[in-house]
Amino acid sequence: MKKPNMSFITTNWPLIGMLPGLLMVLHRIYDFTVELLENSNLTFQFKGPLLAGMDMLITIDPANIHYMLSSNFLNYNKGPDFKEVFDVFKDVIFNVDAELWKNHRKAAEGTLKHQGFARLSVRATRSKLKNGLVPVFDHFAKEGMVMNLQDVFRRFTFDISMVLITGSDPTSLSIDMPENEFDKALTEAIEGILYRHVKPRFLWKLQRWMGLGIEKKMLEADDIFYRVCAKYISAKREEVRLQGINHQSPSGEGEDLLTSYIKLDTTQYETLNPSDDRFLKDVILSYIVAGRDTIASALTWFFWILSENPNVTAKIRQEINKNLQKSKTGQEKSSLDPSELNKLVYLHAALYESMRLYPPAPFERTMKAVWGEDASEFKPERWKPNMSFITTNWPLIGMLPGLFMVLHRVYDFTVELLESSNLTFQFKGPWLSGMDMLATVDPANIHYMLSSNFLNYNKGPEFKEIFDVFEDVIFNVDAELWYNSRKAAEGILRHQGFPRVSMSATRRKLKNGLVPVFDHFAKEGMVMNLQDVFRRFTFDTSMGLITGYDPTTLSIDMPENEFYKALTEAIDGILYRKIKPRFLWKLQRWMRLGIEKKMLEASDIFYRVCAKYISAKREEVRRLQGISHHSTNEEFKDLLTSYIKLDTTKYKILNPSDDHFLKDVILSYIVAARDTTASALTWFFWLLSENPDVVAKIRQEINKNLPKSKTGMEKSSFDPTELNKLIESFPGLMLLMMHGFSVTITKRDSALVQSIEMGDKNSENLATHLAWVAALASILH
């Protein structure tokens, strides 16, 4: 059948606008929208009938989208007209603006990021699959009945969402498909909003005033929302009252969202009022509307498209059977770690392709300009890395689309990319984003830049400006200052007492911090954020070595520490500076907005906290020993003491009498140790959990080579040189770092192994420290 003429369809007729053309293509509206936008430079203005309120601007231009939804989002308020159309949903998050929206958004982020929420979500989904979806599918199949797949998935999503939100399962998904008044009211409210968009405003307002038609149903839906939500809220308040109010802690058990909001800390979210039932009703509606139709629509299209492509279904089954192995008994596993889903690369590709063709919220769809001439075909393979497509440098947006396609496996992809690019690749980011970068793992390049010609590669003023929160830390300076800082660090770290103090601090933190925390999480059956645990472990140990004081951030209650938090926010801010246009983050810094405000606050915290440590340490040195240059024969106490007593005749441009200099010393060491050690330990323990045979060999080796004392009890200490006997553990740590610890050592070939063997002392020293931790942890356990 011949397609209608584009120019006729988009004709703007007097009084009736473009409505005739719209009616002609209504049966294929999504496909037509794609064609229209491709022919209209990605942006089109639709004119509806006079007074109908149907005029709209449609755009999928990435520059427009970024302008409205990111860099200028706060300029695009919904306003009173929008809120009136959506009045049935009152103050749900998508219906509000300004400070109320920001508080809603922050509270939602905090609640949804709680480590227990993911666990609750997996448990609720699995339960509904097992007791709802599978029995319904079985029943329809046995009876040979036709099902409304979207209704089934809508009920499936509604039930899970209500469990996550309120803790109660409405069981709308069952064999008899019962009617649920709340679910029905949601459907009628959403339909009513659609009608309001295509009717003249005066007409639907008149119908609302008279209580007629769909407007009557919307008024009834509003009453149902209040009545049903009031029942859930009342029951939940009583449940919380019996348990007692305690603001949620990051390490606690997963709670439903309603409980979390009732216990919300209002000192953090001043415009939110958890004591008001209307606020909690809006919370329930916000979450249920956000998830219900989008997920149901995506699942419906996905299963339909699989039914049309049995070859894809077969590949997905094969991938699942291969990567999600059954338990040792041959039965299905009682639980599934969500991280295992990362192995299902083809399943992810099929889901992405399904949502590309049939997006839950029609937006960027099958554009030939982006996806090629076969854009309308279902091809999951297009999402499996096609190197030439992923590395395409598009106008304005650079290689960002390709980066998003591989974000779920970016480290593995980086290795593949560098292997196919002669070990060096130039990434081009979006225009003005500051994301252009050169990635290299060529040993010759690395040696040239970091060794033989290191002094030619100054950081320069732009680098220092981006990292200004860290001022003159060692990685932020050049030339003579860098050289003196490096020489001083080498001299102090080679002091014969440093390994002993380091060993003692590490052992103490293992015994009094890490092992008790692991035991607590294990006994309570809780999921832990392993990187956060190791980051706290490293932070406490490092601060002990640097200042002589333990901030005890690693304990069972996982307390917040302002210095620790400031480090995280400063590092986050630097990352944002790398991808934002320079003028934008400078403007934000000048106006003290967003992440730039947090960076300024972090800088103040660094000064204040470090000043306290430095003042106390100066007094301690003055009282106990007096100032004398630190000698190799003198007992090593901590790094700060050593720097206070630094011999300035050797390091003339270093000034230990200046608190600014000592503050930079503290930051230099804490930044150098915190994330590197924590990241390496996290990956190492995760890899061990995936390879129990390696764990058994390492335990056997430790028990054999690090024997207990003559009394049969654990040794109170052991000589670090004994670690040389741990042949399995030490190379294992080195291989870990080669296979993913750092971008500069991800190339898995003999040349890079040789370059590490030839002199990568940083990696060797780090592995030695990690081996101490691994060995001590085993002995203590």
Coordinates of N, CA and C in Angstrom, one line a residue, residues 14-110:
P14 N -6.7 25.6 8.1 CA -7.3 26.6 9.0 C -8.3 25.9 10.0
L15 N -8.3 26.4 11.2 CA -9.1 25.9 12.3 C -8.8 24.5 12.8
I16 N -8.6 23.5 11.9 CA -8.4 22.1 12.3 C -6.9 21.7 12.3
G17 N -6.0 22.6 11.9 CA -4.6 22.3 12.0 C -4.1 21.1 11.3
M18 N -3.3 20.3 11.8 CA -2.7 19.1 11.2 C -3.5 17.8 11.5
L19 N -4.7 18.0 12.1 CA -5.5 16.8 12.6 C -5.8 15.8 11.5
P20 N -6.2 16.3 10.3 CA -6.6 15.3 9.2 C -5.4 14.4 8.9
G21 N -4.2 15.0 8.8 CA -3.0 14.2 8.5 C -2.7 13.2 9.6
L22 N -2.9 13.6 10.9 CA -2.7 12.7 12.0 C -3.6 11.6 12.0
L23 N -4.9 11.8 11.7 CA -5.8 10.7 11.6 C -5.5 9.7 10.5
M24 N -4.9 10.2 9.4 CA -4.5 9.3 8.3 C -3.4 8.3 8.7
V25 N -2.5 8.7 9.6 CA -1.4 7.8 9.9 C -1.5 7.2 11.4
L26 N -2.7 7.4 12.0 CA -2.8 6.9 13.4 C -2.5 5.5 13.5
H27 N -2.8 4.6 12.5 CA -2.6 3.2 12.6 C -1.1 2.8 12.6
R28 N -0.2 3.8 12.2 CA 1.2 3.5 12.2 C 2.0 4.8 12.7
I29 N 1.4 5.3 13.8 CA 1.9 6.6 14.3 C 3.3 6.6 14.7
Y30 N 3.8 5.6 15.3 CA 5.2 5.6 15.8 C 6.2 5.5 14.6
D31 N 5.9 4.6 13.6 CA 6.8 4.5 12.4 C 6.7 5.9 11.6
F32 N 5.5 6.4 11.6 CA 5.4 7.7 10.8 C 6.2 8.8 11.5
T33 N 6.2 8.8 12.9 CA 6.9 9.9 13.6 C 8.4 9.8 13.3
V34 N 8.9 8.6 13.2 CA 10.3 8.4 12.9 C 10.6 9.0 11.5
E35 N 9.8 8.7 10.5 CA 10.0 9.2 9.2 C 9.9 10.7 9.1
L36 N 8.9 11.2 9.9 CA 8.7 12.7 9.9 C 9.9 13.4 10.5
L37 N 10.5 12.9 11.6 CA 11.6 13.5 12.3 C 12.9 13.4 11.4
E38 N 13.0 12.3 10.7 CA 14.2 12.1 9.8 C 14.1 13.2 8.7
N39 N 12.9 13.5 8.3 CA 12.7 14.5 7.2 C 12.7 15.9 7.7
S40 N 12.8 16.1 9.0 CA 12.6 17.5 9.6 C 13.7 17.9 10.4
N41 N 14.9 17.4 10.1 CA 16.1 17.8 10.9 C 16.0 17.5 12.4
L42 N 15.3 16.3 12.7 CA 15.1 15.8 14.0 C 14.2 16.6 14.9
T43 N 13.6 17.6 14.4 CA 12.7 18.5 15.3 C 11.5 18.9 14.4
F44 N 10.2 18.7 15.0 CA 9.0 19.1 14.2 C 8.0 19.7 15.1
Q45 N 7.3 20.8 14.6 CA 6.3 21.4 15.4 C 4.9 21.0 14.8
F46 N 4.1 20.4 15.7 CA 2.8 19.9 15.3 C 1.8 21.0 15.8
K47 N 0.9 21.3 14.8 CA -0.2 22.3 15.1 C -1.5 21.6 15.2
G48 N -2.2 21.6 16.3 CA -3.5 21.0 16.5 C -4.6 21.9 16.2
P49 N -5.9 21.5 16.3 CA -7.0 22.3 16.0 C -7.1 23.5 17.0
L50 N -7.7 24.6 16.5 CA -7.8 25.8 17.3 C -8.4 25.5 18.7
L51 N -7.8 26.0 19.7 CA -8.3 25.9 21.1 C -8.2 24.4 21.7
A52 N -7.7 23.5 20.9 CA -7.7 22.1 21.4 C -6.5 21.8 22.4
G53 N -5.5 22.7 22.4 CA -4.4 22.5 23.3 C -3.5 21.3 22.9
M54 N -3.5 21.1 21.5 CA -2.7 20.0 21.0 C -1.4 20.4 20.4
D55 N -1.1 21.7 20.3 CA 0.2 22.2 19.7 C 1.3 21.6 20.5
M56 N 2.3 21.1 19.8 CA 3.4 20.5 20.5 C 4.7 20.5 19.7
L57 N 5.8 20.6 20.3 CA 7.1 20.5 19.7 C 7.8 19.2 19.9
I58 N 8.1 18.4 18.9 CA 8.7 17.1 19.0 C 10.1 17.2 18.6
T59 N 11.0 16.7 19.4 CA 12.5 16.7 19.1 C 13.2 15.5 19.6
I60 N 14.1 15.0 18.8 CA 15.1 14.0 19.3 C 16.5 14.4 18.9
D61 N 16.7 15.7 18.7 CA 18.0 16.2 18.5 C 18.8 16.2 19.8
P62 N 19.9 15.4 19.8 CA 20.7 15.3 21.1 C 21.0 16.6 21.7
A63 N 21.3 17.6 20.9 CA 21.7 18.9 21.4 C 20.5 19.6 22.2
N64 N 19.3 19.4 21.6 CA 18.1 20.0 22.2 C 17.8 19.3 23.5
I65 N 17.9 17.9 23.5 CA 17.6 17.1 24.6 C 18.6 17.4 25.8
H66 N 19.9 17.5 25.5 CA 20.9 17.9 26.5 C 20.6 19.2 27.1
Y67 N 20.2 20.2 26.2 CA 20.0 21.6 26.6 C 18.8 21.6 27.6
M68 N 17.7 20.8 27.3 CA 16.6 20.9 28.2 C 16.6 20.0 29.4
L69 N 17.2 18.8 29.3 CA 17.1 17.9 30.4 C 18.3 17.8 31.2
S70 N 19.4 18.5 30.8 CA 20.6 18.5 31.6 C 21.1 19.9 32.0
S71 N 21.7 20.6 31.0 CA 22.3 21.9 31.4 C 21.4 23.0 31.7
N72 N 20.1 22.9 31.2 CA 19.1 24.0 31.5 C 17.8 23.4 32.1
F73 N 17.9 22.3 32.8 CA 16.7 21.6 33.2 C 15.8 22.5 34.1
L74 N 16.4 23.2 35.0 CA 15.6 24.0 35.9 C 14.9 25.2 35.3
N75 N 15.3 25.5 34.0 CA 14.5 26.6 33.3 C 13.2 26.1 32.7
Y76 N 13.0 24.7 32.7 CA 11.9 24.2 32.0 C 10.9 23.6 33.1
N77 N 10.3 24.5 33.8 CA 9.3 24.1 34.8 C 8.0 23.6 34.1
K78 N 7.3 22.7 34.9 CA 6.0 22.3 34.3 C 5.0 23.4 34.3
G79 N 5.0 24.1 35.3 CA 4.1 25.3 35.4 C 2.6 24.9 35.8
P80 N 1.8 25.9 36.0 CA 0.4 25.6 36.5 C -0.5 24.9 35.5
D81 N -0.3 25.2 34.2 CA -1.1 24.5 33.1 C -0.9 23.0 33.2
F82 N 0.4 22.6 33.2 CA 0.7 21.2 33.2 C 0.1 20.6 34.5
K83 N 0.3 21.2 35.6 CA -0.2 20.7 36.9 C -1.7 20.5 36.9
E84 N -2.4 21.4 36.2 CA -3.9 21.4 36.2 C -4.3 20.2 35.4
V85 N -3.6 19.9 34.2 CA -4.0 18.7 33.4 C -3.8 17.4 34.2
F86 N -2.7 17.4 35.0 CA -2.3 16.2 35.8 C -2.8 16.3 37.2
D87 N -3.9 17.1 37.5 CA -4.3 17.3 38.9 C -4.7 16.1 39.7
V88 N -5.0 15.0 39.0 CA -5.4 13.8 39.7 C -4.2 13.2 40.4
F89 N -3.0 13.5 40.0 CA -1.8 13.0 40.6 C -1.2 14.0 41.6
K90 N -1.8 15.1 41.9 CA -1.4 16.1 42.9 C 0.1 16.4 42.8
D91 N 0.8 16.1 43.9 CA 2.2 16.5 44.0 C 3.2 15.3 43.8
V92 N 2.9 14.4 42.9 CA 3.8 13.4 42.6 C 5.0 14.0 42.0
I93 N 6.2 13.3 41.9 CA 7.4 13.9 41.6 C 7.5 14.5 40.2
F94 N 6.7 13.9 39.2 CA 6.8 14.5 37.9 C 5.8 15.6 37.7
N95 N 5.2 16.0 38.8 CA 4.2 17.1 38.7 C 4.6 18.4 39.4
V96 N 5.8 18.4 40.0 CA 6.3 19.5 40.8 C 7.6 20.1 40.3
D97 N 7.9 21.3 40.8 CA 9.1 22.0 40.3 C 10.0 22.4 41.4
A98 N 11.1 23.1 41.0 CA 12.0 23.8 41.9 C 12.4 22.9 43.1
E99 N 12.4 23.5 44.3 CA 13.0 22.9 45.5 C 12.3 21.6 45.9
L100 N 11.0 21.6 45.7 CA 10.2 20.4 46.0 C 10.6 19.2 45.1
W101 N 10.8 19.5 43.8 CA 11.3 18.5 42.9 C 12.7 18.0 43.3
K102 N 13.6 18.9 43.7 CA 14.9 18.5 44.0 C 14.9 17.7 45.3
N103 N 14.1 18.0 46.3 CA 14.0 17.2 47.5 C 13.5 15.8 47.2
H104 N 12.4 15.8 46.4 CA 11.8 14.5 46.0 C 12.9 13.6 45.3
R105 N 13.7 14.2 44.4 CA 14.6 13.5 43.6 C 15.8 13.0 44.5
K106 N 16.3 13.8 45.4 CA 17.3 13.4 46.3 C 16.9 12.3 47.3
A107 N 15.6 12.4 47.8 CA 15.1 11.4 48.7 C 15.0 10.1 48.0
A108 N 14.5 10.1 46.7 CA 14.3 8.9 45.9 C 15.6 8.3 45.6
E109 N 16.7 9.1 45.3 CA 18.0 8.5 45.0 C 18.5 7.8 46.2
G110 N 18.4 8.5 47.4 CA 18.9 7.9 48.6 C 18.3 6.6 49.0

